[in-house]
PDB file of C-alpha atoms in Angstrom:
ATOM      1  CA  MET I 287      -0.040  -0.021  -0.003  1.00  0.00           C
ATOM      2  CA  GLU I 288       1.350   3.415  -0.882  1.00  0.00           C
ATOM      3  CA  LEU I 289       1.777   5.915   1.999  1.00  0.00           C
ATOM      4  CA  THR I 290      -0.187   8.479  -0.002  1.00  0.00           C
ATOM      5  CA  TYR I 291      -3.258   6.203   0.345  1.00  0.00           C
ATOM      6  CA  TYR I 292      -3.118   6.680   4.042  1.00  0.00           C
ATOM      7  CA  ALA I 293      -3.699  10.469   3.800  1.00  0.00           C
ATOM      8  CA  ASP I 294      -7.184   9.700   2.695  1.00  0.00           C
ATOM      9  CA  PHE I 295      -7.838   8.368   6.157  1.00  0.00           C
ATOM     10  CA  ALA I 296      -7.337  11.883   7.561  1.00  0.00           C
ATOM     11  CA  VAL I 297      -9.601  13.380   4.926  1.00  0.00           C
ATOM     12  CA  ARG I 298     -12.335  10.748   5.495  1.00  0.00           C
ATOM     13  CA  LEU I 299     -12.257  11.234   9.307  1.00  0.00           C
ATOM     14  CA  VAL I 300     -12.412  15.032   9.152  1.00  0.00           C
ATOM     15  CA  ASN I 301     -15.234  14.989   6.572  1.00  0.00           C
ATOM     16  CA  THR I 302     -17.427  12.891   8.875  1.00  0.00           C
ATOM     17  CA  GLU I 303     -18.493  16.253  10.312  1.00  0.00           C
ATOM     18  CA  GLU I 304     -20.108  19.183   8.653  1.00  0.00           C
ATOM     19  CA  PRO I 305     -19.832  21.910  11.310  1.00  0.00           C
ATOM     20  CA  LEU I 306     -21.727  24.659   9.541  1.00  0.00           C
ATOM     21  CA  ARG I 307     -24.564  22.350   8.882  1.00  0.00           C
ATOM     22  CA  GLY I 308     -24.566  20.698  12.300  1.00  0.00           C
ATOM     23  CA  LYS I 309     -24.106  17.220  10.805  1.00  0.00           C
ATOM     24  CA  ASP I 310     -22.018  14.426  12.256  1.00  0.00           C
ATOM     25  CA  THR I 311     -21.901  10.859  10.814  1.00  0.00           C
ATOM     26  CA  LEU I 312     -19.381   9.619  13.343  1.00  0.00           C
ATOM     27  CA  THR I 313     -21.964   8.427  15.774  1.00  0.00           C
ATOM     28  CA  SER I 314     -21.596   4.692  16.198  1.00  0.00           C
ATOM     29  CA  VAL I 315     -19.138   1.793  16.281  1.00  0.00           C
ATOM     30  CA  GLU I 316     -20.376   0.849  12.789  1.00  0.00           C
ATOM     31  CA  ALA I 317     -19.445   4.373  11.566  1.00  0.00           C
ATOM     32  CA  VAL I 318     -16.000   3.897  12.997  1.00  0.00           C
ATOM     33  CA  ARG I 319     -15.567   0.619  11.326  1.00  0.00           C
ATOM     34  CA  ALA I 320     -16.800   2.046   7.978  1.00  0.00           C
ATOM     35  CA  LEU I 321     -14.024   4.630   8.144  1.00  0.00           C
ATOM     36  CA  PHE I 322     -11.395   1.942   7.933  1.00  0.00           C
ATOM     37  CA  GLY I 323     -12.366   0.786   4.394  1.00  0.00           C
ATOM     38  CA  GLU I 324     -10.074  -2.104   3.331  1.00  0.00           C
ATOM     39  CA  ALA I 325      -8.190  -2.026   6.694  1.00  0.00           C
ATOM     40  CA  GLN I 326     -10.975  -3.911   8.505  1.00  0.00           C
ATOM     41  CA  HIS I 327      -8.551  -6.058  10.549  1.00  0.00           C
ATOM     42  CA  VAL I 328      -7.937  -2.975  12.765  1.00  0.00           C
ATOM     43  CA  ALA I 329     -11.552  -1.953  12.768  1.00  0.00           C
ATOM     44  CA  ARG I 330     -12.525  -5.155  14.537  1.00  0.00           C
ATOM     45  CA  ARG I 331     -11.147  -3.624  17.754  1.00  0.00           C
ATOM     46  CA  ALA I 332     -13.577  -0.618  17.572  1.00  0.00           C
ATOM     47  CA  SER I 333     -15.715   0.129  20.647  1.00  0.00           C
ATOM     48  CA  GLU I 334     -18.003   2.850  21.888  1.00  0.00           C
ATOM     49  CA  GLY I 335     -15.047   4.653  23.385  1.00  0.00           C
ATOM     50  CA  ASP I 336     -13.437   4.964  19.888  1.00  0.00           C
ATOM     51  CA  VAL I 337     -16.368   7.074  18.675  1.00  0.00           C
ATOM     52  CA  THR I 338     -15.545   9.779  21.272  1.00  0.00           C
ATOM     53  CA  ARG I 339     -11.774   9.471  20.903  1.00  0.00           C
ATOM     54  CA  LEU I 340     -11.930   9.635  17.113  1.00  0.00           C
ATOM     55  CA  ARG I 341     -14.057  12.779  17.360  1.00  0.00           C
ATOM     56  CA  GLY I 342     -11.227  14.380  19.384  1.00  0.00           C
ATOM     57  CA  VAL I 343      -8.695  13.302  16.695  1.00  0.00           C
ATOM     58  CA  ARG I 344     -11.006  14.640  13.967  1.00  0.00           C
ATOM     59  CA  GLY I 345     -11.075  18.081  15.585  1.00  0.00           C
ATOM     60  CA  ARG I 346      -7.362  18.198  15.834  1.00  0.00           C
ATOM     61  CA  LEU I 347      -6.919  17.065  12.219  1.00  0.00           C
ATOM     62  CA  ARG I 348      -9.371  19.743  11.116  1.00  0.00           C
ATOM     63  CA  ALA I 349      -7.237  22.282  12.847  1.00  0.00           C
ATOM     64  CA  VAL I 350      -4.265  21.076  10.745  1.00  0.00           C
ATOM     65  CA  PHE I 351      -6.233  21.587   7.518  1.00  0.00           C
ATOM     66  CA  THR I 352      -7.611  24.926   8.658  1.00  0.00           C
ATOM     67  CA  ALA I 353      -4.151  26.228   9.650  1.00  0.00           C
ATOM     68  CA  ALA I 354      -2.749  25.097   6.307  1.00  0.00           C
ATOM     69  CA  ALA I 355      -5.683  26.661   4.377  1.00  0.00           C
ATOM     70  CA  ALA I 356      -5.076  29.973   6.217  1.00  0.00           C
ATOM     71  CA  GLY I 357      -1.412  29.894   5.190  1.00  0.00           C
ATOM     72  CA  ASP I 358      -0.138  29.215   8.688  1.00  0.00           C
ATOM     73  CA  GLU I 359       2.402  26.476   7.798  1.00  0.00           C
ATOM     74  CA  VAL I 360       4.175  26.453  11.060  1.00  0.00           C
ATOM     75  CA  ARG I 361       0.988  25.986  13.078  1.00  0.00           C
ATOM     76  CA  ALA I 362      -0.226  23.238  10.695  1.00  0.00           C
ATOM     77  CA  VAL I 363       3.108  21.358  11.051  1.00  0.00           C
ATOM     78  CA  ASP I 364       3.191  21.838  14.861  1.00  0.00           C
ATOM     79  CA  LEU I 365      -0.396  20.452  15.209  1.00  0.00           C
ATOM     80  CA  LEU I 366       0.391  17.483  13.036  1.00  0.00           C
ATOM     81  CA  ASN I 367       3.682  16.787  14.927  1.00  0.00           C
ATOM     82  CA  ALA I 368       1.762  16.735  18.173  1.00  0.00           C
ATOM     83  CA  LEU I 369      -0.565  14.153  16.751  1.00  0.00           C
ATOM     84  CA  LEU I 370       2.310  12.112  15.351  1.00  0.00           C
ATOM     85  CA  LEU I 371       3.957  12.067  18.831  1.00  0.00           C
ATOM     86  CA  GLU I 372       0.644  10.910  20.451  1.00  0.00           C
ATOM     87  CA  TYR I 373      -0.143   8.341  17.688  1.00  0.00           C
ATOM     88  CA  PRO I 374       3.093   6.880  16.459  1.00  0.00           C
ATOM     89  CA  ALA I 375       3.059   4.684  13.435  1.00  0.00           C
ATOM     90  CA  SER I 376       4.336   1.092  13.539  1.00  0.00           C
ATOM     91  CA  PRO I 377       5.357   0.328   9.972  1.00  0.00           C
ATOM     92  CA  GLN I 378       5.619  -3.350   8.870  1.00  0.00           C
ATOM     93  CA  ILE I 379       6.486  -4.827   5.597  1.00  0.00           C
ATOM     94  CA  SER I 380       3.749  -7.051   4.170  1.00  0.00           C
ATOM     95  CA  GLY I 381       3.366  -9.155   1.045  1.00  0.00           C
ATOM     96  CA  HIS I 382      -0.106 -10.530   1.568  1.00  0.00           C
ATOM     97  CA  ASP I 383      -2.585 -10.895  -1.317  1.00  0.00           C
ATOM     98  CA  TYR I 384      -0.270  -9.290  -3.903  1.00  0.00           C
ATOM     99  CA  LEU I 385       1.807 -11.546  -6.060  1.00  0.00           C
ATOM    100  CA  ASP I 386       3.916 -10.437  -9.043  1.00  0.00           C
ATOM    101  CA  GLU I 387       4.112 -12.272 -12.393  1.00  0.00           C
ATOM    102  CA  HIS I 388       6.580 -14.708 -10.971  1.00  0.00           C
ATOM    103  CA  GLY I 389       4.418 -15.645  -7.976  1.00  0.00           C
ATOM    104  CA  ARG I 390       6.538 -13.658  -5.425  1.00  0.00           C
ATOM    105  CA  PRO I 391       4.966 -11.257  -2.943  1.00  0.00           C
ATOM    106  CA  ARG I 392       4.841  -7.590  -3.829  1.00  0.00           C
ATOM    107  CA  TRP I 393       6.303  -6.137  -0.735  1.00  0.00           C
ATOM    108  CA  HIS I 394       4.707  -3.004   0.622  1.00  0.00           C
ATOM    109  CA  LEU I 395       4.363  -1.066   3.922  1.00  0.00           C
ATOM    110  CA  HIS I 396       1.460  -1.111   6.284  1.00  0.00           C
ATOM    111  CA  LEU I 397       1.203   1.230   9.189  1.00  0.00           C
ATOM    112  CA  ALA I 398      -0.159   0.454  12.701  1.00  0.00           C
ATOM    113  CA  ASP I 399      -1.009  -3.177  12.053  1.00  0.00           C
ATOM    114  CA  HIS I 400      -1.017  -3.992  15.766  1.00  0.00           C
ATOM    115  CA  PRO I 401      -2.447  -0.847  17.535  1.00  0.00           C
ATOM    116  CA  SER I 402      -3.691  -0.809  21.150  1.00  0.00           C
ATOM    117  CA  SER I 403      -7.106   0.444  19.978  1.00  0.00           C
ATOM    118  CA  ALA I 404      -9.000   1.281  16.835  1.00  0.00           C
ATOM    119  CA  THR I 405      -8.462   5.008  17.526  1.00  0.00           C
ATOM    120  CA  ALA I 406      -4.687   4.542  17.943  1.00  0.00           C
ATOM    121  CA  GLY I 407      -4.509   2.540  14.666  1.00  0.00           C
ATOM    122  CA  TYR I 408      -6.678   4.979  12.699  1.00  0.00           C
ATOM    123  CA  ALA I 409      -4.954   8.110  14.040  1.00  0.00           C
ATOM    124  CA  ALA I 410      -1.475   6.703  13.434  1.00  0.00           C
ATOM    125  CA  ILE I 411      -2.443   5.793   9.807  1.00  0.00           C
ATOM    126  CA  ALA I 412      -4.131   9.121   9.155  1.00  0.00           C
ATOM    127  CA  CYS I 413      -1.408  11.270  10.657  1.00  0.00           C
ATOM    128  CA  MET I 414       1.450   9.453   9.003  1.00  0.00           C
ATOM    129  CA  GLY I 415      -0.326   9.589   5.622  1.00  0.00           C
ATOM    130  CA  LEU I 416      -1.072  13.286   6.081  1.00  0.00           C
ATOM    131  CA  ALA I 417       2.567  13.911   7.135  1.00  0.00           C
ATOM    132  CA  PHE I 418       3.802  12.076   4.015  1.00  0.00           C
ATOM    133  CA  GLN I 419       1.605  14.182   1.796  1.00  0.00           C
ATOM    134  CA  LEU I 420       2.473  17.436   3.557  1.00  0.00           C
ATOM    135  CA  THR I 421       6.205  16.847   3.273  1.00  0.00           C
ATOM    136  CA  GLY I 422       5.955  15.526  -0.297  1.00  0.00           C
ATOM    137  CA  LEU I 423       3.502  18.067  -1.816  1.00  0.00           C
ATOM    138  CA  GLY I 424       3.699  21.052   0.588  1.00  0.00           C
ATOM    139  CA  VAL I 425       1.499  22.411   3.323  1.00  0.00           C
ATOM    140  CA  ASP I 426      -0.360  24.592   0.810  1.00  0.00           C
ATOM    141  CA  ARG I 427      -1.883  21.447  -0.739  1.00  0.00           C
ATOM    142  CA  LEU I 428      -4.110  20.933   2.364  1.00  0.00           C
ATOM    143  CA  GLY I 429      -7.286  22.787   1.916  1.00  0.00           C
ATOM    144  CA  VAL I 430     -10.805  23.491   3.138  1.00  0.00           C
ATOM    145  CA  CYS I 431     -13.586  23.607   0.581  1.00  0.00           C
ATOM    146  CA  GLN I 432     -14.442  27.247  -0.385  1.00  0.00           C
ATOM    147  CA  ALA I 433     -18.017  26.329  -1.218  1.00  0.00           C
ATOM    148  CA  LEU I 434     -20.059  27.440   1.780  1.00  0.00           C
ATOM    149  CA  PRO I 435     -21.382  25.844   3.906  1.00  0.00           C
ATOM    150  CA  CYS I 436     -19.386  22.772   2.946  1.00  0.00           C
ATOM    151  CA  GLN I 437     -16.141  23.019   4.917  1.00  0.00           C
ATOM    152  CA  ASN I 438     -14.939  19.530   3.849  1.00  0.00           C
ATOM    153  CA  VAL I 439     -11.231  19.150   3.610  1.00  0.00           C
ATOM    154  CA  TYR I 440      -9.070  17.882   0.748  1.00  0.00           C
ATOM    155  CA  ILE I 441      -5.590  17.281  -0.430  1.00  0.00           C
ATOM    156  CA  ASP I 442      -4.815  19.095  -3.694  1.00  0.00           C
ATOM    157  CA  THR I 443      -2.911  16.718  -5.961  1.00  0.00           C
ATOM    158  CA  SER I 444      -3.563  18.766  -9.109  1.00  0.00           C
ATOM    159  CA  THR I 445      -0.487  19.590 -11.216  1.00  0.00           C
ATOM    160  CA  ASN I 446      -1.229  23.375 -11.155  1.00  0.00           C
ATOM    161  CA  ARG I 447      -2.093  23.691  -7.404  1.00  0.00           C
ATOM    162  CA  SER I 448      -5.524  25.102  -8.294  1.00  0.00           C
ATOM    163  CA  LYS I 449      -7.939  23.058  -6.317  1.00  0.00           C
ATOM    164  CA  ARG I 450     -10.397  25.049  -4.220  1.00  0.00           C
ATOM    165  CA  TYR I 451     -13.272  22.644  -3.683  1.00  0.00           C
ATOM    166  CA  CYS I 452     -13.532  19.238  -2.218  1.00  0.00           C
ATOM    167  CA  SER I 453     -15.583  17.851  -5.076  1.00  0.00           C
ATOM    168  CA  ASP I 454     -16.952  18.582  -8.636  1.00  0.00           C
ATOM    169  CA  ARG I 455     -20.361  18.992  -6.954  1.00  0.00           C
ATOM    170  CA  CYS I 456     -19.164  21.816  -4.749  1.00  0.00           C
ATOM    171  CA  ALA I 457     -17.306  23.461  -7.563  1.00  0.00           C
ATOM    172  CA  THR I 458     -20.332  23.405  -9.794  1.00  0.00           C
ATOM    173  CA  ARG I 459     -22.585  24.719  -7.029  1.00  0.00           C
ATOM    174  CA  ALA I 460     -20.147  27.592  -6.282  1.00  0.00           C
ATOM    175  CA  ASN I 461     -19.779  28.368 -10.032  1.00  0.00           C
ATOM    176  CA  VAL I 462     -23.601  28.439 -10.528  1.00  0.00           C
ATOM    177  CA  ALA I 463     -24.070  30.677  -7.442  1.00  0.00           C
ATOM    178  CA  ALA I 464     -21.449  33.074  -8.746  1.00  0.00           C
ATOM    179  CA  TYR I 465     -23.066  33.085 -12.197  1.00  0.00           C
ATOM    180  CA  ARG I 466     -26.490  33.840 -10.718  1.00  0.00           C
ATOM    181  CA  ALA I 467     -25.039  36.566  -8.494  1.00  0.00           C
ATOM    182  CA  ARG I 468     -23.408  38.193 -11.607  1.00  0.00           C
ATOM    183  CA  LYS I 469     -26.762  37.916 -13.456  1.00  0.00           C
ATOM    184  CA  ARG I 470     -28.615  39.685 -10.649  1.00  0.00           C
ATOM    185  CA  ARG I 471     -26.249  42.635 -10.854  1.00  0.00           C
TER     186      ARG I 471
END
């Protein structure tokens, strides 16, 4: 698994809440397990306590994206470093399920395969993936959707660093609203 894949864990967790709409989908153990996607082996450890703990991690990760979107690189890095200290990654080399054309394992890294809790595993994966993206692409690639009231976060992997919205849906909605505003004038 590529380390860039793990950054999506941070985005998925933060986007379980829509603060301006008062919506929160991180409300149950099943919601925690759904966050893990293919990493279900770690999700089996999820308990009611993980709902609350992951909400705390979610708020701290949102603060990283918010600081980055505001151009406060040092604060974004400091916030992420604090999370990395609290939720260290435990990398392990794995070759399961992936064989090359010669029948040999395709070795790859997994993070936090043996965490103490679902929260510890998820947070370690999310923070390490986000750190990998931040150091590889730059802090300015972490963003908060500019289509109000969305506030979802994203990682801009575009070649021209131009992403301003979390999805095509939000971009379209913002462009239509701007068009209608111009027409009214």
